DNA sequence: CTGCTTCTATAACCTGGTGGCATGGACGTG
DNA sequence: CACGTCCATGCCACCAGGTTATAGAAGCAG
C-alpha cells in the first residue's frame, strides 16, 4: 500500500479537526477534493476510517489506530529530509517576504569564504505558515515576522524593526496623501491571512490598535500576488516599508502610516535540535549583519 | 516536502541495487521512468543523492543518510496499515492463483458464524512476489506455492499437493496427446517469472528435474493473462492441475505431465508478529479444510 | 580503431489521479 | 418551513508519472 505523505497530512488534519470542511480550509484545498481523497484512502486500505455524520467526521477504531501512528511517521520523514540536508552540507533558511532577508545575500557571500563546502538555500513560504517552514521542520532556521504562532517552541532573536505602512488601491482617496493616519483606515476592508495564523494575522490587522473597532476582512490571501491583487481590487493592507522596494503592482501604492506599531523581524531556530556547527556560524553572521545591536 | 511512499521504495531499491537499470526491472518499471523519478526526488529535496557513472549509481553522503532511514519508515507505514486492518476486524489473506484458494470461501462462510464481526479479505498478488504479499507485510497470512523465496522468515504449514501438468499452445504437436512426458518438454521455450523469484521460478521451470538440460525461457510474465498469452504465442508452461478449472484461453490447452514433481500448497504467516486470536481461528479452519491431514 | 555492451539521459506521447467549481442531499435549528 | 451546516457527486482541466524509442558516454574485446 503506497500513499503520498500529503495524503497522510490530509488524514491527520481531518482526524484532528473532526470535520472535512474545517480541515479543508486549514489545508487550503477544497472540501470536495479532501472528501474524495479521504474516501480514496479508505478504499485503498479497505478499511473505514471515519464515521460520517452531519456534525462531522468521527474516527473509527481503525482510524484512531492510524491516527495514533501517522504523526510520528511524518515527523520521522521530515527528520530524514533534514538529515539528508545536513549530510549534503545544505543550510536551509526559510523566509516569508524578500524584505526581511534583504541583507542575507551579503551574509551568505561572507559565509561562503569561511565555510566553503556549505551551501545556503533560501526558501520562501506562503503565509499559511508564518513560521516559514520551521513548523513543519522544512528549514534549519527562519527569518520571521514577530510574533508568530508556535513561537514558544523555538529560540527567537529579534533582529530589527521596520516601520509599517499601508498598501492602497491607486484610486483610493488616501492614495494621494503623503502619509496616512492609522485611524483613517479602521473601516476599510483588509486583505488578511487565514484564521489559522492567529496572533500573526491579528498583528497585521493591528487589532490591538483599533480601540476595539471591529476588523473588516475583505480578502484572505497567502502569497504576495494574491495579496497585491486583493489590494488592487479594493482592499487595503498593512505592510512593512520594504514592500515598496520589492513589489510593484499597477493599481497599488504604498504610503507610510502614522500611529501603528512597527514590524519586528526575528531569527528563529528549533530549540535543542542537533545541528551542525556551520549553522551556528551562519546564524551568527545573520545576527551580526541584520541585528541592530 | 511530500513524497509518495512508492517513490521511497524506488529510492531504496536503487540504493540497494546500485544501478537504475537493475532496480527498474526489480520494480517492474521502465528505466527512464525510474531515472526521472529519482532525479525529481533529488530536485525536491534540493540534494544530490547519487553520483552517476557508467557503472551505476553510487550513494552520496546525503543519499546514505536517507537510505539508512527510509526502510524503517516504510516498515512503520506498513505496520500502521496492518494495525488499522486489525482494528477494523479485517483479516487479509494473500494468494497467487485461484486454484490454491479454491476451498477457502467455505472456510470463510463457516468463520463468519464463529466470528461474525470479522471480515476476511482475499487479495491476489502477482508473481513478482511469490510470498503473496507477506514479504511487504500487506497481508496477515497467505496461501502460497512452496518453496518460495524468503520462506524461512515465515511459519509455513503444508496444506496439500497438486499434480502439475503443462499448458501448451493448441497447435502444438503434443496438444493432441492425452498426457505428456516431462522429458518431451525439455527443449521447449518456457514462460517463466522474473529472476527475482529465485527458487520459485526454478521450481516452475523444474530445473532440478531436467538432468541438467538447460532451460530455454521464451517469456517472462507475472500475471495469468500475460502467462496464457505467452503460451498462446508459442511458449509452454508448467501449471497446477487446478489451472484447467480456473482459466480458459482459446489457443491454450492443459495436459497432465508424467515425470514431474507435484506442486505443494502451503499456508504461510509471519513469525511472531502479534496478531488477533481470530486470525488463529481462521487459519485453523483453513488448515482443517484444505490440509490433507 | 572499431564495434559491442552497459550504463543513464532525453524526447514525445498518453493516461489517470488530483484538484477546482457548482450543485445535490441529509439533517438539525430558529 | 426555510435556513445553515455538514458531506457527496458530476463535470472539467491539468500535470505527474508512466511508456517506447533513441541518444550519449564510456569501458572492453578483437
PDB file of C-alpha atoms in Angstrom, chain A residues 45-255:
ATOM      1  CA  UNK A  45      -6.827   0.458   2.805  1.00  0.00           C
ATOM      2  CA  UNK A  46     -10.061  -1.454   2.536  1.00  0.00           C
ATOM      3  CA  UNK A  47     -10.963  -0.012   5.893  1.00  0.00           C
ATOM      4  CA  UNK A  48     -13.392   2.632   7.038  1.00  0.00           C
ATOM      5  CA  UNK A  49     -11.524   5.343   8.918  1.00  0.00           C
ATOM      6  CA  UNK A  50     -14.298   7.792   9.728  1.00  0.00           C
ATOM      7  CA  UNK A  51     -17.938   7.699  10.536  1.00  0.00           C
ATOM      8  CA  UNK A  52     -19.634  10.487   8.648  1.00  0.00           C
ATOM      9  CA  UNK A  53     -22.439  12.448  10.132  1.00  0.00           C
ATOM     10  CA  UNK A  54     -23.990  15.862   9.741  1.00  0.00           C
ATOM     11  CA  UNK A  55     -21.819  17.040  12.561  1.00  0.00           C
ATOM     12  CA  UNK A  56     -18.559  15.949  11.016  1.00  0.00           C
ATOM     13  CA  UNK A  57     -16.165  13.058  10.777  1.00  0.00           C
ATOM     14  CA  UNK A  58     -15.541  10.810  13.754  1.00  0.00           C
ATOM     15  CA  UNK A  59     -12.653   8.375  13.756  1.00  0.00           C
ATOM     16  CA  UNK A  60     -13.445   4.701  13.794  1.00  0.00           C
ATOM     17  CA  UNK A  61     -11.310   2.348  15.810  1.00  0.00           C
ATOM     18  CA  UNK A  62      -9.176   1.699  12.759  1.00  0.00           C
ATOM     19  CA  UNK A  63      -8.958   5.412  12.142  1.00  0.00           C
ATOM     20  CA  UNK A  64      -7.756   6.029  15.672  1.00  0.00           C
ATOM     21  CA  UNK A  65      -5.159   3.340  15.265  1.00  0.00           C
ATOM     22  CA  UNK A  66      -3.867   5.003  12.128  1.00  0.00           C
ATOM     23  CA  UNK A  67      -4.125   8.497  13.554  1.00  0.00           C
ATOM     24  CA  UNK A  68      -2.009   7.432  16.503  1.00  0.00           C
ATOM     25  CA  UNK A  69       0.861   6.442  14.229  1.00  0.00           C
ATOM     26  CA  UNK A  70       0.764   8.851  11.336  1.00  0.00           C
ATOM     27  CA  UNK A  71       2.094  11.972  13.071  1.00  0.00           C
ATOM     28  CA  UNK A  72       5.215  10.150  14.222  1.00  0.00           C
ATOM     29  CA  UNK A  73       5.745   8.829  10.731  1.00  0.00           C
ATOM     30  CA  UNK A  74       5.510  12.273   9.239  1.00  0.00           C
ATOM     31  CA  UNK A  75       7.926  13.606  11.818  1.00  0.00           C
ATOM     32  CA  UNK A  76      10.417  10.892  11.038  1.00  0.00           C
ATOM     33  CA  UNK A  77      10.166  11.612   7.363  1.00  0.00           C
ATOM     34  CA  UNK A  78      10.733  15.303   7.900  1.00  0.00           C
ATOM     35  CA  UNK A  79      13.677  14.497  10.114  1.00  0.00           C
ATOM     36  CA  UNK A  80      15.110  12.219   7.435  1.00  0.00           C
ATOM     37  CA  UNK A  81      14.888  15.068   4.966  1.00  0.00           C
ATOM     38  CA  UNK A  82      16.696  17.368   7.348  1.00  0.00           C
ATOM     39  CA  UNK A  83      19.343  14.749   7.968  1.00  0.00           C
ATOM     40  CA  UNK A  84      19.939  14.408   4.260  1.00  0.00           C
ATOM     41  CA  UNK A  85      20.241  18.174   4.017  1.00  0.00           C
ATOM     42  CA  UNK A  86      22.825  18.241   6.787  1.00  0.00           C
ATOM     43  CA  UNK A  87      24.769  15.442   5.167  1.00  0.00           C
ATOM     44  CA  UNK A  88      24.794  17.362   1.892  1.00  0.00           C
ATOM     45  CA  UNK A  89      26.052  20.458   3.682  1.00  0.00           C
ATOM     46  CA  UNK A  90      22.991  22.489   2.938  1.00  0.00           C
ATOM     47  CA  UNK A  91      21.641  25.083   5.306  1.00  0.00           C
ATOM     48  CA  UNK A  92      18.028  25.923   4.692  1.00  0.00           C
ATOM     49  CA  UNK A  93      16.761  29.301   5.709  1.00  0.00           C
ATOM     50  CA  UNK A  94      13.064  29.982   5.495  1.00  0.00           C
ATOM     51  CA  UNK A  95      11.547  33.387   4.952  1.00  0.00           C
ATOM     52  CA  UNK A  96       8.229  34.967   4.155  1.00  0.00           C
ATOM     53  CA  UNK A  97       8.987  38.201   2.384  1.00  0.00           C
ATOM     54  CA  UNK A  98      12.003  39.340   0.481  1.00  0.00           C
ATOM     55  CA  UNK A  99      12.208  42.494   2.568  1.00  0.00           C
ATOM     56  CA  UNK A 100      13.105  40.628   5.732  1.00  0.00           C
ATOM     57  CA  UNK A 101      16.046  38.858   4.124  1.00  0.00           C
ATOM     58  CA  UNK A 102      17.225  41.785   2.086  1.00  0.00           C
ATOM     59  CA  UNK A 103      20.720  41.756   3.574  1.00  0.00           C
ATOM     60  CA  UNK A 104      21.072  37.997   3.818  1.00  0.00           C
ATOM     61  CA  UNK A 105      22.876  37.534   0.486  1.00  0.00           C
ATOM     62  CA  UNK A 106      25.793  39.504   1.884  1.00  0.00           C
ATOM     63  CA  UNK A 107      25.937  37.175   4.872  1.00  0.00           C
ATOM     64  CA  UNK A 108      25.864  34.236   2.521  1.00  0.00           C
ATOM     65  CA  UNK A 109      28.720  35.623   0.470  1.00  0.00           C
ATOM     66  CA  UNK A 110      30.833  36.075   3.553  1.00  0.00           C
ATOM     67  CA  UNK A 111      29.870  32.651   4.857  1.00  0.00           C
ATOM     68  CA  UNK A 112      30.977  31.054   1.632  1.00  0.00           C
ATOM     69  CA  UNK A 113      34.516  32.048   2.484  1.00  0.00           C
ATOM     70  CA  UNK A 114      34.611  30.707   5.999  1.00  0.00           C
ATOM     71  CA  UNK A 115      32.696  27.501   5.194  1.00  0.00           C
ATOM     72  CA  UNK A 116      33.291  26.857   1.519  1.00  0.00           C
ATOM     73  CA  UNK A 117      31.778  23.412   1.424  1.00  0.00           C
ATOM     74  CA  UNK A 118      28.449  24.522   2.764  1.00  0.00           C
ATOM     75  CA  UNK A 119      25.668  25.900   0.696  1.00  0.00           C
ATOM     76  CA  UNK A 120      22.852  28.141   1.871  1.00  0.00           C
ATOM     77  CA  UNK A 121      19.403  27.762   0.432  1.00  0.00           C
ATOM     78  CA  UNK A 122      16.725  30.353   0.885  1.00  0.00           C
ATOM     79  CA  UNK A 123      13.207  29.066   0.754  1.00  0.00           C
ATOM     80  CA  UNK A 124      10.161  31.240   0.686  1.00  0.00           C
ATOM     81  CA  UNK A 125       6.985  30.046   2.383  1.00  0.00           C
ATOM     82  CA  UNK A 126       3.494  31.270   1.997  1.00  0.00           C
ATOM     83  CA  UNK A 127       1.585  32.943   4.763  1.00  0.00           C
ATOM     84  CA  UNK A 128      -0.360  29.906   5.756  1.00  0.00           C
ATOM     85  CA  UNK A 129       2.775  29.126   7.718  1.00  0.00           C
ATOM     86  CA  UNK A 130       4.107  32.225   9.461  1.00  0.00           C
ATOM     87  CA  UNK A 131       6.891  30.097  10.930  1.00  0.00           C
ATOM     88  CA  UNK A 132       8.397  29.990   7.437  1.00  0.00           C
ATOM     89  CA  UNK A 133       8.823  26.236   7.345  1.00  0.00           C
ATOM     90  CA  UNK A 134      10.052  25.785  10.895  1.00  0.00           C
ATOM     91  CA  UNK A 135       6.733  24.367  11.994  1.00  0.00           C
ATOM     92  CA  UNK A 136       6.982  21.508   9.595  1.00  0.00           C
ATOM     93  CA  UNK A 137      10.697  21.165  10.016  1.00  0.00           C
ATOM     94  CA  UNK A 138      11.483  22.057   6.441  1.00  0.00           C
ATOM     95  CA  UNK A 139      14.203  24.537   7.311  1.00  0.00           C
ATOM     96  CA  UNK A 140      17.052  24.798   9.773  1.00  0.00           C
ATOM     97  CA  UNK A 141      16.209  28.366  10.679  1.00  0.00           C
ATOM     98  CA  UNK A 142      13.924  31.120   9.512  1.00  0.00           C
ATOM     99  CA  UNK A 143      13.720  34.869   9.278  1.00  0.00           C
ATOM    100  CA  UNK A 144      10.259  35.628  10.522  1.00  0.00           C
ATOM    101  CA  UNK A 145       7.941  38.461  11.446  1.00  0.00           C
ATOM    102  CA  UNK A 146       7.149  38.515  15.148  1.00  0.00           C
ATOM    103  CA  UNK A 147       5.073  37.407  16.823  1.00  0.00           C
ATOM    104  CA  UNK A 148       4.104  34.196  15.071  1.00  0.00           C
ATOM    105  CA  UNK A 149       2.080  31.203  16.269  1.00  0.00           C
ATOM    106  CA  UNK A 150       4.132  28.426  17.787  1.00  0.00           C
ATOM    107  CA  UNK A 151       6.914  30.881  18.565  1.00  0.00           C
ATOM    108  CA  UNK A 152       7.422  29.445  22.042  1.00  0.00           C
ATOM    109  CA  UNK A 153       8.679  26.216  20.519  1.00  0.00           C
ATOM    110  CA  UNK A 154      11.669  27.996  19.030  1.00  0.00           C
ATOM    111  CA  UNK A 155      14.625  30.078  20.025  1.00  0.00           C
ATOM    112  CA  UNK A 156      13.971  33.539  18.684  1.00  0.00           C
ATOM    113  CA  UNK A 157      16.334  36.504  18.411  1.00  0.00           C
ATOM    114  CA  UNK A 158      14.910  39.831  17.394  1.00  0.00           C
ATOM    115  CA  UNK A 159      16.940  41.303  14.543  1.00  0.00           C
ATOM    116  CA  UNK A 160      15.477  44.676  13.674  1.00  0.00           C
ATOM    117  CA  UNK A 161      12.253  46.591  13.453  1.00  0.00           C
ATOM    118  CA  UNK A 162      10.743  48.101  10.381  1.00  0.00           C
ATOM    119  CA  UNK A 163       8.030  50.719  10.187  1.00  0.00           C
ATOM    120  CA  UNK A 164       4.724  49.647   8.792  1.00  0.00           C
ATOM    121  CA  UNK A 165       2.798  51.462   6.124  1.00  0.00           C
ATOM    122  CA  UNK A 166      -0.236  50.658   4.085  1.00  0.00           C
ATOM    123  CA  UNK A 167      -0.899  49.347   0.607  1.00  0.00           C
ATOM    124  CA  UNK A 168      -3.782  51.168  -1.021  1.00  0.00           C
ATOM    125  CA  UNK A 169      -5.600  50.852  -4.311  1.00  0.00           C
ATOM    126  CA  UNK A 170      -4.241  53.612  -6.555  1.00  0.00           C
ATOM    127  CA  UNK A 171      -7.715  55.082  -6.962  1.00  0.00           C
ATOM    128  CA  UNK A 172      -8.282  55.218  -3.199  1.00  0.00           C
ATOM    129  CA  UNK A 173      -8.905  58.746  -1.857  1.00  0.00           C
ATOM    130  CA  UNK A 174      -5.991  58.440   0.578  1.00  0.00           C
ATOM    131  CA  UNK A 175      -3.612  57.347  -2.182  1.00  0.00           C
ATOM    132  CA  UNK A 176      -2.694  60.963  -2.785  1.00  0.00           C
ATOM    133  CA  UNK A 177      -1.794  61.762   0.818  1.00  0.00           C
ATOM    134  CA  UNK A 178       1.879  61.793   1.633  1.00  0.00           C
ATOM    135  CA  UNK A 179       1.241  59.807   4.782  1.00  0.00           C
ATOM    136  CA  UNK A 180      -1.860  58.266   6.292  1.00  0.00           C
ATOM    137  CA  UNK A 181      -3.245  58.179   9.822  1.00  0.00           C
ATOM    138  CA  UNK A 182      -3.921  54.682  11.071  1.00  0.00           C
ATOM    139  CA  UNK A 183      -7.337  55.635  12.376  1.00  0.00           C
ATOM    140  CA  UNK A 184      -8.368  56.701   8.884  1.00  0.00           C
ATOM    141  CA  UNK A 185      -8.055  53.066   7.818  1.00  0.00           C
ATOM    142  CA  UNK A 186     -10.066  51.385  10.548  1.00  0.00           C
ATOM    143  CA  UNK A 187     -13.186  50.916   8.491  1.00  0.00           C
ATOM    144  CA  UNK A 188     -11.500  49.744   5.334  1.00  0.00           C
ATOM    145  CA  UNK A 189     -11.751  46.191   4.057  1.00  0.00           C
ATOM    146  CA  UNK A 190      -8.462  44.491   4.825  1.00  0.00           C
ATOM    147  CA  UNK A 191      -6.622  41.788   2.961  1.00  0.00           C
ATOM    148  CA  UNK A 192      -5.713  39.311   5.696  1.00  0.00           C
ATOM    149  CA  UNK A 193      -4.236  35.871   6.149  1.00  0.00           C
ATOM    150  CA  UNK A 194      -6.184  32.784   7.154  1.00  0.00           C
ATOM    151  CA  UNK A 195      -7.597  32.329  10.656  1.00  0.00           C
ATOM    152  CA  UNK A 196      -5.052  29.591  11.389  1.00  0.00           C
ATOM    153  CA  UNK A 197      -2.351  32.241  11.610  1.00  0.00           C
ATOM    154  CA  UNK A 198      -3.730  33.552  14.899  1.00  0.00           C
ATOM    155  CA  UNK A 199      -1.745  36.316  16.530  1.00  0.00           C
ATOM    156  CA  UNK A 200       0.176  36.878  13.340  1.00  0.00           C
ATOM    157  CA  UNK A 201      -2.956  37.713  11.466  1.00  0.00           C
ATOM    158  CA  UNK A 202      -4.052  39.981  14.260  1.00  0.00           C
ATOM    159  CA  UNK A 203      -0.782  41.795  14.245  1.00  0.00           C
ATOM    160  CA  UNK A 204      -1.141  42.582  10.556  1.00  0.00           C
ATOM    161  CA  UNK A 205      -4.678  43.711  11.091  1.00  0.00           C
ATOM    162  CA  UNK A 206      -3.437  45.638  14.141  1.00  0.00           C
ATOM    163  CA  UNK A 207      -6.495  44.585  16.096  1.00  0.00           C
ATOM    164  CA  UNK A 208      -4.859  45.800  19.322  1.00  0.00           C
ATOM    165  CA  UNK A 209      -4.512  49.266  17.934  1.00  0.00           C
ATOM    166  CA  UNK A 210      -8.049  49.954  16.823  1.00  0.00           C
ATOM    167  CA  UNK A 211      -9.634  50.979  20.104  1.00  0.00           C
ATOM    168  CA  UNK A 212     -11.836  47.931  19.833  1.00  0.00           C
ATOM    169  CA  UNK A 213     -13.151  48.904  16.433  1.00  0.00           C
ATOM    170  CA  UNK A 214     -14.027  45.663  14.613  1.00  0.00           C
ATOM    171  CA  UNK A 215     -11.967  44.466  11.674  1.00  0.00           C
ATOM    172  CA  UNK A 216     -13.490  44.136   8.244  1.00  0.00           C
ATOM    173  CA  UNK A 217     -11.757  41.455   6.230  1.00  0.00           C
ATOM    174  CA  UNK A 218     -12.257  41.790   2.501  1.00  0.00           C
ATOM    175  CA  UNK A 219      -9.988  39.018   1.305  1.00  0.00           C
ATOM    176  CA  UNK A 220      -7.905  36.136   2.614  1.00  0.00           C
ATOM    177  CA  UNK A 221      -4.601  35.730   0.832  1.00  0.00           C
ATOM    178  CA  UNK A 222      -1.450  33.779   1.342  1.00  0.00           C
ATOM    179  CA  UNK A 223       1.060  34.960  -1.202  1.00  0.00           C
ATOM    180  CA  UNK A 224       2.240  38.359  -2.400  1.00  0.00           C
ATOM    181  CA  UNK A 225       0.486  38.226  -5.778  1.00  0.00           C
ATOM    182  CA  UNK A 226      -2.877  37.344  -4.325  1.00  0.00           C
ATOM    183  CA  UNK A 227      -2.301  39.993  -1.720  1.00  0.00           C
ATOM    184  CA  UNK A 228      -1.479  42.772  -4.157  1.00  0.00           C
ATOM    185  CA  UNK A 229      -4.307  41.593  -6.348  1.00  0.00           C
ATOM    186  CA  UNK A 230      -6.707  41.961  -3.455  1.00  0.00           C
ATOM    187  CA  UNK A 231      -5.445  45.484  -2.835  1.00  0.00           C
ATOM    188  CA  UNK A 232      -5.775  46.359  -6.498  1.00  0.00           C
ATOM    189  CA  UNK A 233      -9.295  45.049  -6.145  1.00  0.00           C
ATOM    190  CA  UNK A 234     -10.185  47.499  -3.407  1.00  0.00           C
ATOM    191  CA  UNK A 235      -8.821  46.131  -0.134  1.00  0.00           C
ATOM    192  CA  UNK A 236      -6.096  47.724   1.932  1.00  0.00           C
ATOM    193  CA  UNK A 237      -3.308  46.043   3.886  1.00  0.00           C
ATOM    194  CA  UNK A 238      -0.632  46.925   6.379  1.00  0.00           C
ATOM    195  CA  UNK A 239       2.833  46.138   5.051  1.00  0.00           C
ATOM    196  CA  UNK A 240       6.439  46.618   6.083  1.00  0.00           C
ATOM    197  CA  UNK A 241       8.219  49.523   4.412  1.00  0.00           C
ATOM    198  CA  UNK A 242      10.454  47.190   2.428  1.00  0.00           C
ATOM    199  CA  UNK A 243       7.422  46.064   0.467  1.00  0.00           C
ATOM    200  CA  UNK A 244       7.689  49.264  -1.522  1.00  0.00           C
ATOM    201  CA  UNK A 245      11.159  48.212  -2.690  1.00  0.00           C
ATOM    202  CA  UNK A 246      10.319  44.643  -3.582  1.00  0.00           C
ATOM    203  CA  UNK A 247       6.873  44.629  -5.024  1.00  0.00           C
ATOM    204  CA  UNK A 248       5.362  46.782  -7.699  1.00  0.00           C
ATOM    205  CA  UNK A 249       1.842  46.430  -8.900  1.00  0.00           C
ATOM    206  CA  UNK A 250      -0.031  48.785 -11.156  1.00  0.00           C
ATOM    207  CA  UNK A 251      -3.002  49.984  -9.251  1.00  0.00           C
ATOM    208  CA  UNK A 252      -1.354  49.646  -5.856  1.00  0.00           C
ATOM    209  CA  UNK A 253       0.510  52.323  -3.911  1.00  0.00           C
ATOM    210  CA  UNK A 254       2.378  52.240  -0.618  1.00  0.00           C
ATOM    211  CA  UNK A 255       2.049  55.004   1.962  1.00  0.00           C
TER     212      UNK A 255
END
